[in-house]
CSV table of C-alpha atoms in Angstrom, one decimal:
chain,number,residue,atom,x,y,z
A,1,MET,CA,-5.9,-1.8,-9.2
A,2,GLU,CA,-2.4,-1.3,-7.8
A,3,ARG,CA,-1.9,-5.4,-7.2
A,4,TYR,CA,-3.1,-6.1,-10.2
A,5,MET,CA,0.1,-3.9,-11.6
A,6,GLU,CA,2.1,-5.6,-9.3
A,7,LEU,CA,1.5,-9.0,-10.6
A,8,LEU,CA,2.0,-7.8,-14.5
A,9,LEU,CA,5.6,-6.2,-13.2
A,10,LYS,CA,6.3,-9.5,-11.7
A,11,ASN,CA,5.0,-11.4,-15.3
A,12,GLU,CA,7.5,-9.2,-16.8
A,13,GLU,CA,10.2,-10.5,-15.6
A,14,GLN,CA,8.9,-14.2,-16.9
A,15,ILE,CA,7.9,-12.0,-20.4
A,16,ASN,CA,12.0,-10.9,-20.7
A,17,ILE,CA,13.0,-14.0,-20.5
A,18,ARG,CA,10.8,-15.9,-23.2
A,19,THR,CA,11.3,-13.1,-25.0
A,20,SER,CA,14.6,-13.1,-25.3
A,21,TYR,CA,14.6,-17.3,-26.0
A,22,ILE,CA,12.5,-16.1,-28.9
A,23,SER,CA,15.3,-13.8,-30.3
A,24,LEU,CA,17.3,-17.3,-30.7
A,25,TYR,CA,14.7,-18.9,-31.9
A,26,GLU,CA,14.7,-16.2,-34.6
A,27,LEU,CA,18.5,-16.1,-35.0
A,28,SER,CA,18.3,-20.1,-35.4
A,29,ILE,CA,15.8,-19.8,-38.2
A,30,ILE,CA,18.3,-16.7,-40.3
A,31,LEU,CA,21.0,-19.6,-39.7
A,32,VAL,CA,18.7,-22.1,-41.7
A,33,ILE,CA,18.1,-19.9,-44.2
A,34,LEU,CA,21.3,-18.6,-44.6
A,35,ILE,CA,22.4,-22.4,-45.0
A,36,LEU,CA,19.6,-23.0,-47.4
A,37,ASN,CA,21.0,-20.0,-49.8
A,38,ASN,CA,24.4,-21.6,-49.3
A,39,LEU,CA,23.2,-24.6,-50.8
A,40,LYS,CA,21.4,-23.1,-53.8
A,41,VAL,CA,17.9,-23.8,-52.7
A,42,PHE,CA,17.0,-20.6,-53.5
A,43,GLN,CA,18.8,-17.2,-54.0
A,44,ILE,CA,18.8,-14.2,-51.2
A,45,TYR,CA,19.5,-10.9,-53.3
A,46,SER,CA,21.1,-8.7,-51.3
A,47,TYR,CA,23.8,-5.9,-51.5
A,48,ALA,CA,25.0,-6.7,-47.8
A,49,ASN,CA,27.0,-9.4,-48.2
A,50,ALA,CA,29.8,-8.6,-45.7
A,51,PRO,CA,30.3,-10.7,-42.8
A,52,VAL,CA,29.9,-7.5,-40.6
A,53,TRP,CA,26.5,-7.6,-41.1
A,54,LYS,CA,25.6,-11.1,-40.4
A,55,LEU,CA,27.1,-10.7,-37.3
A,56,SER,CA,26.2,-7.9,-36.0
A,57,LEU,CA,22.6,-9.1,-36.6
A,58,ALA,CA,24.0,-12.2,-34.6
A,59,PHE,CA,25.1,-10.1,-31.8
A,60,LEU,CA,21.6,-8.3,-31.7
A,61,LEU,CA,19.6,-11.6,-31.3
A,62,ILE,CA,22.1,-13.4,-28.7
A,63,LEU,CA,22.2,-9.8,-26.6
A,64,PRO,CA,18.9,-10.3,-25.0
A,65,VAL,CA,19.4,-13.5,-24.0
A,66,ILE,CA,23.0,-12.1,-22.2
A,67,LEU,CA,21.4,-9.4,-20.4
A,68,VAL,CA,18.7,-11.8,-19.0
A,69,LYS,CA,19.7,-15.0,-18.3
A,70,LEU,CA,23.4,-15.0,-17.8
A,71,MET,CA,23.8,-11.0,-16.2
A,72,ARG,CA,19.9,-11.6,-14.4
A,73,PHE,CA,19.8,-7.7,-14.9
A,74,LYS,CA,16.0,-6.5,-13.5
A,75,GLY,CA,14.7,-3.8,-14.1
A,76,ALA,CA,12.1,-1.3,-16.3
A,77,TRP,CA,15.2,-0.8,-18.5
A,78,VAL,CA,15.4,-4.6,-19.4
A,79,LYS,CA,12.5,-4.5,-21.4
A,80,TYR,CA,12.9,-1.8,-23.3
A,81,ALA,CA,16.8,-3.2,-24.1
A,82,ILE,CA,15.2,-6.3,-25.6
A,83,ILE,CA,12.8,-4.5,-28.0
A,84,THR,CA,15.4,-2.4,-29.1
A,85,CYS,CA,17.6,-5.2,-30.0
A,86,SER,CA,14.5,-6.8,-31.5
A,87,VAL,CA,14.0,-3.7,-33.5
A,88,PHE,CA,17.6,-3.2,-34.9
A,89,ALA,CA,17.5,-6.4,-35.6
A,90,SER,CA,14.5,-6.8,-37.8
A,91,GLY,CA,16.0,-3.8,-39.6
A,92,LEU,CA,19.4,-5.7,-40.6
A,93,CYS,CA,16.9,-8.7,-41.6
A,94,PHE,CA,15.5,-6.5,-44.0
A,95,ILE,CA,18.8,-5.1,-45.2
A,96,ILE,CA,20.4,-8.5,-45.7
A,97,PHE,CA,17.4,-10.3,-47.0
A,98,ASN,CA,15.9,-7.5,-48.7
A,99,VAL,CA,12.0,-7.6,-49.9
A,100,GLN,CA,12.3,-11.3,-48.8
A,101,ALA,CA,12.2,-10.4,-44.8
A,102,THR,CA,9.3,-7.3,-45.3
A,103,LEU,CA,7.5,-9.2,-42.5
A,104,ILE,CA,10.0,-9.4,-40.0
A,105,LEU,CA,9.6,-5.3,-39.4
A,106,ILE,CA,6.2,-6.2,-37.7
A,107,PHE,CA,8.2,-8.8,-35.4
A,108,PRO,CA,9.2,-6.4,-32.7
A,109,THR,CA,5.9,-5.3,-32.5
A,110,VAL,CA,4.2,-9.0,-31.8
A,111,LEU,CA,6.7,-9.2,-29.2
A,112,VAL,CA,6.0,-5.9,-27.4
A,113,SER,CA,2.2,-7.0,-27.6
A,114,LEU,CA,3.1,-9.6,-24.4
A,115,TYR,CA,3.7,-7.0,-21.8
A,116,TYR,CA,0.6,-5.1,-22.3
A,117,ASN,CA,2.3,-1.8,-21.8
A,118,ASN,CA,1.2,1.2,-23.9
A,119,LYS,CA,4.7,3.1,-23.2
A,120,LEU,CA,6.5,0.1,-24.2
A,121,THR,CA,4.3,-0.4,-27.4
A,122,PHE,CA,4.3,3.7,-28.5
A,123,PHE,CA,8.3,3.2,-28.3
A,124,THR,CA,8.7,0.2,-30.4
A,125,PHE,CA,6.1,2.1,-33.4
A,126,ALA,CA,8.5,4.9,-33.2
A,127,LEU,CA,11.6,3.0,-33.3
A,128,THR,CA,10.3,0.8,-36.0
A,129,VAL,CA,9.2,3.4,-38.3
A,130,ILE,CA,12.6,4.9,-38.2
A,131,ILE,CA,14.2,1.7,-39.0
A,132,THR,CA,12.3,0.8,-41.3
A,133,LEU,CA,12.8,4.1,-43.1
A,134,ALA,CA,16.6,3.6,-42.1
A,135,SER,CA,16.6,0.1,-43.2
A,136,HIS,CA,14.8,1.0,-46.4
A,137,TYR,CA,17.4,3.8,-47.3
A,138,THR,CA,20.4,1.3,-46.6
A,139,ALA,CA,19.3,-1.6,-48.4
A,140,ASN,CA,17.3,0.0,-51.6
A,141,TYR,CA,20.1,3.0,-52.1
A,142,LEU,CA,22.6,3.1,-50.0
A,143,LEU,CA,24.5,-0.6,-50.4
A,144,LEU,CA,23.4,-0.2,-54.4
A,145,PRO,CA,26.1,0.5,-56.8
A,146,VAL,CA,26.7,4.3,-58.3
A,147,VAL,CA,25.1,3.8,-61.6
A,148,TYR,CA,21.6,3.7,-59.6
A,149,LYS,CA,22.0,6.1,-57.0
A,150,THR,CA,19.9,9.0,-58.5
A,151,THR,CA,17.3,11.4,-57.0
A,152,THR,CA,14.3,9.3,-58.6
A,153,GLY,CA,15.6,6.3,-57.3
A,154,LEU,CA,16.1,7.7,-53.5
A,155,LYS,CA,12.5,9.2,-54.0
A,156,TYR,CA,11.2,5.2,-55.3
A,157,VAL,CA,12.7,3.9,-52.1
A,158,ILE,CA,11.4,6.2,-49.8
A,159,LEU,CA,8.0,7.3,-51.0
A,160,ASP,CA,6.8,4.5,-53.0
A,161,THR,CA,8.0,1.7,-51.1
A,162,ALA,CA,9.2,2.9,-47.6
A,163,ILE,CA,6.1,5.3,-46.2
A,164,PRO,CA,3.7,2.8,-47.7
A,165,ARG,CA,4.8,0.1,-46.0
A,166,VAL,CA,5.4,2.6,-42.5
A,167,LEU,CA,1.4,3.2,-42.8
A,168,PHE,CA,0.3,-0.8,-43.0
A,169,TYR,CA,2.7,-1.1,-39.7
A,170,LEU,CA,0.6,1.8,-38.4
A,171,VAL,CA,-2.6,-0.1,-38.8
A,172,PHE,CA,-1.0,-3.5,-37.8
A,173,THR,CA,0.0,-1.6,-34.6
A,174,LEU,CA,-3.5,0.0,-34.4
A,175,VAL,CA,-5.1,-3.4,-34.1
A,176,ILE,CA,-2.3,-5.3,-32.0
A,177,GLN,CA,-3.1,-2.3,-29.7
A,178,MET,CA,-7.2,-2.1,-30.0
A,179,LEU,CA,-6.6,-6.0,-28.9
A,180,ASN,CA,-4.0,-5.5,-26.2
A,181,LYS,CA,-6.2,-3.4,-24.9
A,182,ARG,CA,-9.5,-5.8,-25.0
A,183,THR,CA,-6.9,-8.5,-23.2
A,184,LEU,CA,-5.9,-6.3,-20.6
A,185,ALA,CA,-9.4,-5.5,-20.0
A,186,LEU,CA,-10.5,-9.1,-19.6
A,187,ILE,CA,-7.4,-9.9,-17.5
A,188,ASN,CA,-8.3,-6.9,-14.6
A,189,ASN,CA,-11.8,-8.0,-14.5
A,190,VAL,CA,-10.7,-11.9,-13.8
A,191,HIS,CA,-8.5,-10.6,-11.2
A,192,LYS,CA,-11.5,-8.5,-9.9
A,193,VAL,CA,-13.5,-11.1,-9.9
A,194,THR,CA,-11.0,-13.8,-8.3
A,195,GLN,CA,-10.3,-11.2,-5.5
A,196,GLU,CA,-13.7,-10.9,-4.5
A,197,ASN,CA,-14.5,-14.6,-4.0
A,198,GLU,CA,-11.0,-14.6,-2.3
A,199,VAL,CA,-12.7,-12.1,0.4
A,200,LEU,CA,-15.9,-14.0,0.1
A,201,GLU,CA,-14.1,-17.3,1.0
A,202,LEU,CA,-11.8,-15.6,3.8
A,203,GLN,CA,-15.4,-13.8,4.9
A,204,LYS,CA,-16.4,-16.9,5.7
A,205,GLU,CA,-13.9,-18.0,7.7
A,206,THR,CA,-14.1,-14.8,9.4
A,207,ALA,CA,-17.4,-15.3,10.1
A,208,GLU,CA,-16.8,-18.5,11.8
A,209,LEU,CA,-14.0,-16.7,13.8
A,210,LYS,CA,-16.6,-14.2,15.1
A,211,GLY,CA,-18.7,-17.0,16.1
A,212,ARG,CA,-16.0,-18.4,18.3
A,213,MET,CA,-15.2,-15.4,19.5
A,214,ASP,CA,-18.8,-14.3,20.4
A,215,GLU,CA,-19.3,-17.8,22.4
A,216,ARG,CA,-16.0,-17.4,24.2
A,217,GLU,CA,-17.6,-13.8,25.1
A,218,LYS,CA,-20.8,-15.5,26.0
A,219,ILE,CA,-19.4,-18.2,28.3
A,220,SER,CA,-17.9,-15.3,29.9
A,221,ARG,CA,-20.5,-13.7,30.7
A,222,ASP,CA,-22.2,-16.5,32.1
A,223,ILE,CA,-19.5,-17.1,34.3
A,224,HIS,CA,-19.7,-13.9,35.4
A,225,ASN,CA,-23.4,-13.7,36.0
A,226,SER,CA,-24.1,-17.0,37.5
A,227,VAL,CA,-20.5,-17.6,39.6
A,228,GLY,CA,-19.8,-14.4,40.4
A,229,HIS,CA,-23.1,-13.9,42.5
A,230,THR,CA,-23.1,-17.6,44.0
A,231,ILE,CA,-19.3,-17.0,44.9
A,232,THR,CA,-20.6,-13.6,46.9
A,233,ALA,CA,-23.2,-15.2,48.3
A,234,ALA,CA,-21.2,-18.1,49.8
A,235,ILE,CA,-19.0,-15.0,50.9
A,236,PHE,CA,-22.1,-13.1,52.8
A,237,ALA,CA,-23.1,-16.7,54.1
A,238,LEU,CA,-19.7,-17.4,55.5
A,239,GLU,CA,-19.2,-14.0,57.1
A,240,ALA,CA,-23.0,-14.6,58.8
A,241,ALA,CA,-22.3,-17.8,60.2
A,242,GLU,CA,-18.6,-16.0,61.6
A,243,VAL,CA,-20.7,-13.9,63.5
A,244,LEU,CA,-23.2,-16.1,64.4
A,245,ARG,CA,-20.7,-18.8,66.0
A,246,PRO,CA,-20.1,-17.6,69.5
A,247,ASN,CA,-24.3,-17.5,70.0
A,248,ASN,CA,-25.7,-20.1,67.8
A,249,PRO,CA,-23.4,-22.9,66.6
A,250,GLU,CA,-25.9,-24.9,64.7
A,251,ALA,CA,-27.4,-21.9,62.9
A,252,ALA,CA,-23.4,-21.2,61.9
A,253,ASP,CA,-22.8,-24.6,61.1
A,254,GLU,CA,-25.8,-24.7,58.6
A,255,LYS,CA,-25.2,-21.7,56.7
A,256,THR,CA,-21.6,-22.7,56.3
A,257,GLN,CA,-23.0,-26.1,54.7
A,258,ARG,CA,-25.1,-23.9,52.2
A,259,ALA,CA,-22.2,-21.8,51.8
A,260,ILE,CA,-20.1,-25.1,50.5
A,261,GLN,CA,-23.1,-25.8,48.3
A,262,ARG,CA,-23.0,-22.8,46.7
A,263,MET,CA,-19.4,-22.9,45.9
A,264,ARG,CA,-19.5,-26.7,44.6
A,265,GLU,CA,-22.5,-25.4,42.4
A,266,SER,CA,-20.0,-22.2,41.1
A,267,MET,CA,-17.2,-24.9,40.5
A,268,GLU,CA,-19.8,-27.2,38.4
A,269,ILE,CA,-20.4,-24.5,36.5
A,270,ILE,CA,-17.1,-23.3,35.9
A,271,ARG,CA,-16.0,-26.8,34.8
A,272,SER,CA,-19.0,-27.2,32.5
A,273,ASN,CA,-18.0,-24.1,30.7
A,274,VAL,CA,-14.5,-25.1,30.6
A,275,ARG,CA,-15.2,-28.1,29.0
A,276,MET,CA,-16.9,-26.1,26.4
A,277,LEU,CA,-13.8,-24.0,25.5
A,278,ASP,CA,-12.5,-27.1,23.5
A,279,LYS,CA,-9.3,-26.9,21.3
A,280,SER,CA,-12.0,-26.2,18.5
A,281,ASN,CA,-12.5,-22.6,20.0
A,282,ILE,CA,-8.7,-22.0,20.4
A,283,LEU,CA,-7.8,-18.8,18.6
A,284,THR,CA,-4.7,-18.9,16.6
A,285,VAL,CA,-2.1,-16.6,14.4
A,286,LEU,CA,-3.6,-18.1,11.4
A,287,ASP,CA,-6.9,-16.9,12.4
A,288,LEU,CA,-5.4,-13.5,13.2
A,289,LYS,CA,-3.7,-13.4,9.9
A,290,LYS,CA,-7.2,-14.6,8.2
A,291,ALA,CA,-9.3,-11.8,9.5
A,292,ILE,CA,-6.8,-9.3,8.8
A,293,ILE,CA,-6.3,-10.1,5.2
A,294,VAL,CA,-10.7,-10.0,4.8
A,295,CYS,CA,-9.9,-6.5,6.4
A,296,CYS,CA,-7.1,-5.5,3.9
A,297,ARG,CA,-8.9,-6.6,1.0
A,298,GLN,CA,-12.4,-5.1,2.3
A,299,ILE,CA,-10.3,-1.5,2.8
A,300,GLU,CA,-9.4,-2.6,-0.9
A,301,LEU,CA,-12.4,-2.8,-2.7
A,302,ASP,CA,-14.2,0.1,-0.8
A,303,SER,CA,-11.3,2.6,-1.4
A,304,GLU,CA,-8.3,3.9,-3.6
A,305,VAL,CA,-6.5,2.6,-1.1
A,306,TYR,CA,-3.5,-0.1,-2.0
A,307,VAL,CA,-3.4,-2.3,1.3
A,308,LYS,CA,-0.6,-4.7,1.2
A,309,THR,CA,-0.1,-7.9,3.9
A,310,ASP,CA,3.7,-9.3,4.5
A,311,PHE,CA,3.4,-12.4,6.6
A,312,THR,CA,6.6,-13.9,5.7
A,313,GLY,CA,8.1,-13.6,9.2
A,314,LEU,CA,5.3,-15.9,10.6
A,315,SER,CA,6.7,-19.6,10.4
A,316,GLU,CA,3.9,-22.9,10.1
A,317,ASP,CA,4.7,-23.1,13.8
A,318,VAL,CA,4.0,-19.7,15.0
A,319,LEU,CA,0.3,-19.9,12.6
A,320,ASP,CA,-0.3,-22.5,15.1
A,321,ASN,CA,0.4,-20.6,18.5
A,322,PRO,CA,-2.6,-19.8,20.2
A,323,LEU,CA,-3.6,-16.7,21.2
A,324,SER,CA,-7.1,-15.1,23.0
A,325,ALA,CA,-10.1,-13.8,21.0
A,326,GLU,CA,-9.8,-10.7,23.3
A,327,ARG,CA,-6.0,-10.3,21.5
A,328,VAL,CA,-7.5,-11.2,18.4
A,329,SER,CA,-10.5,-8.8,18.2
A,330,PHE,CA,-7.6,-6.1,19.8
A,331,LEU,CA,-5.0,-6.3,16.6
A,332,TYR,CA,-7.8,-6.4,14.1
A,333,GLY,CA,-9.4,-3.4,15.5
A,334,ALA,CA,-5.9,-1.4,16.1
A,335,ILE,CA,-5.0,-2.2,12.4
A,336,GLN,CA,-8.6,-1.1,11.5
A,337,GLU,CA,-7.8,2.0,13.3
A,338,CYS,CA,-4.4,3.0,11.9
A,339,ILE,CA,-5.3,2.1,8.5
A,340,THR,CA,-8.4,4.3,9.0
A,341,ASN,CA,-5.9,7.0,10.2
A,342,GLY,CA,-3.5,6.7,7.8
A,343,MET,CA,-6.4,7.5,4.7
A,344,LYS,CA,-8.4,10.0,6.8
A,345,HIS,CA,-5.4,12.4,8.3
A,346,GLY,CA,-2.7,11.2,6.4
A,347,GLY,CA,-4.0,11.4,3.2
A,348,ALA,CA,-2.2,7.5,2.5
A,349,LYS,CA,-2.3,5.9,-1.2
A,350,HIS,CA,-0.3,3.0,-0.3
A,351,ILE,CA,-0.7,1.1,3.3
A,352,THR,CA,1.8,-2.1,4.2
A,353,VAL,CA,0.4,-4.3,7.4
A,354,LYS,CA,2.7,-6.7,8.5
A,355,LEU,CA,2.9,-9.4,10.7
A,356,PHE,CA,6.7,-10.9,12.1
A,357,VAL,CA,7.7,-13.0,15.3
A,358,GLU,CA,11.0,-12.2,17.1
A,359,GLU,CA,12.3,-13.3,20.7
A,360,ALA,CA,8.5,-14.5,21.0
A,361,LEU,CA,7.3,-11.4,20.7
A,362,LEU,CA,4.6,-10.4,17.9
A,363,TYR,CA,5.2,-7.4,16.2
A,364,THR,CA,2.2,-5.6,14.1
A,365,GLU,CA,3.6,-3.0,12.1
A,366,ILE,CA,1.3,-0.7,9.9
A,367,TRP,CA,3.1,1.4,7.6
A,368,ASN,CA,1.5,3.9,5.1
A,369,ASP,CA,2.5,6.8,2.7
A,370,GLY,CA,1.1,9.4,3.9
A,371,SER,CA,2.2,12.3,6.4
A,372,GLU,CA,2.4,12.3,10.0
A,373,PRO,CA,-0.9,12.5,11.8
A,374,VAL,CA,-0.7,15.1,14.1
A,375,SER,CA,-3.5,13.3,16.6
A,376,PHE,CA,-5.1,9.5,16.5
A,377,SER,CA,-8.7,9.8,16.9
A,378,GLU,CA,-10.1,8.9,20.8
A,379,GLY,CA,-12.8,7.0,19.9
A,380,GLY,CA,-13.3,3.5,18.9
A,381,PHE,CA,-9.4,2.0,18.9
A,382,GLY,CA,-7.8,5.2,19.2
A,383,LEU,CA,-4.2,5.9,20.6
A,384,ARG,CA,-5.4,5.9,24.6
A,385,LYS,CA,-6.8,2.6,24.1
A,386,ILE,CA,-3.7,0.8,22.3
A,387,ARG,CA,-1.7,2.0,24.8
A,388,SER,CA,-3.8,1.0,27.4
A,389,TYR,CA,-3.6,-2.4,26.3
A,390,VAL,CA,-0.1,-2.6,25.2
A,391,ASP,CA,0.8,-1.5,28.4
A,392,ALA,CA,-1.7,-3.5,30.5
A,393,ASN,CA,-0.4,-6.6,28.3
A,394,GLY,CA,3.0,-5.9,28.9
A,395,GLY,CA,3.9,-4.6,25.0
A,396,SER,CA,4.7,-1.7,23.7
A,397,LEU,CA,3.5,1.1,20.9
A,398,ASN,CA,6.2,3.0,18.8
A,399,PHE,CA,5.9,5.1,15.8
A,400,ALA,CA,8.2,5.8,12.9
A,401,THR,CA,8.8,8.3,10.3
A,402,GLY,CA,10.8,9.2,7.7
A,403,GLU,CA,9.6,7.8,4.5
A,404,GLY,CA,6.3,7.5,5.7
A,405,PHE,CA,4.5,6.7,8.9
A,406,THR,CA,4.9,3.4,10.8
A,407,VAL,CA,2.6,2.1,14.1
A,408,ILE,CA,4.3,-0.3,16.0
A,409,ILE,CA,2.5,-2.4,18.4
A,410,VAL,CA,4.6,-5.4,20.0
A,411,LEU,CA,2.5,-7.8,22.5
A,412,PRO,CA,3.9,-11.4,23.9
A,413,LEU,CA,3.1,-13.8,22.1
A,414,GLY,CA,2.2,-16.2,24.7
A,415,GLY,CA,-0.5,-18.2,24.3
A,416,LEU,CA,-4.4,-18.0,25.7
A,417,GLU,CA,-5.1,-15.5,28.3
């Protein structure tokens, strides 16, 4: 869910730009209306004829573009500033154009529907109600000539005009909110299905990766089982030949020839297996990246934890760098262990897995927002096994505390081992 909300926040910046441009379009339409009014195409009945009203309206409609495009402000407050400008501008439109611009009061609510934000919608509704009452009071009472300012007139403005329009606006807002919730649910479902499809696709690639790793493991076992025994037998034969040579040179030569034949057979087996390890079976940093993405997405789908991946420190050249199957398997398991520990012992809700390369060293950082664990589990890829592996392979294991807890695994990038 949080990954989905993160996408909405990124989309928010684009919406800020769009709504600011919409304000400019609104200003353009208002200018056309004023020009047509001056040309006597139609007549606007209003007592707000002072230039300050029109200048204030223009400023409120231009301000969003200044904030978003010129000053490039970002943050949650920007959307509130844009909507506030829109609401006040709508109120000024009503004051300037009076009943001819009644529908303009719902315009900010239409804009806020683009954000899919309940808090912003409630804020817009509350502010619009206040501005609606204030604009009705200003246009239909405060700016009227003294002769029309009576208690009865004020009652008419508020009770018979403003409040009914506020009630109609309430109904409109509720309908917009219902549509927003429905749309938001559909978008969320689409995002979830898309994410699941991505995981399935990555799982297929990971299955191929696992098959290649299993094949390498099988080849290693074959070499150990066949070649190991053959070489051991050849060593025994050579030792026996050395003992027999002083008394029985012929028997010694025969054992030596057998040992040589066994060694040749072993060499052929090794060559055969090495040929099987062609380039298609070489694992790369890209394979590791795909495996980590699958691991993190599966954990997200199976739990309430948000797991973010960061591969910005891996260039295209680094992604093609070969890695041993053993190293890929180790890092995959180590990341799983660290994430599990963060959830289980630290109570983490947000986790970030970061891979990057510096000076031919591959850094794997697993950060979580939980508390510092007292100890790591000893089973699986526990602390001892992680430390043992990195020490044996010229790497290091470090921890960082402060805002959360971070495990830092550093290994030589290298090639195949």
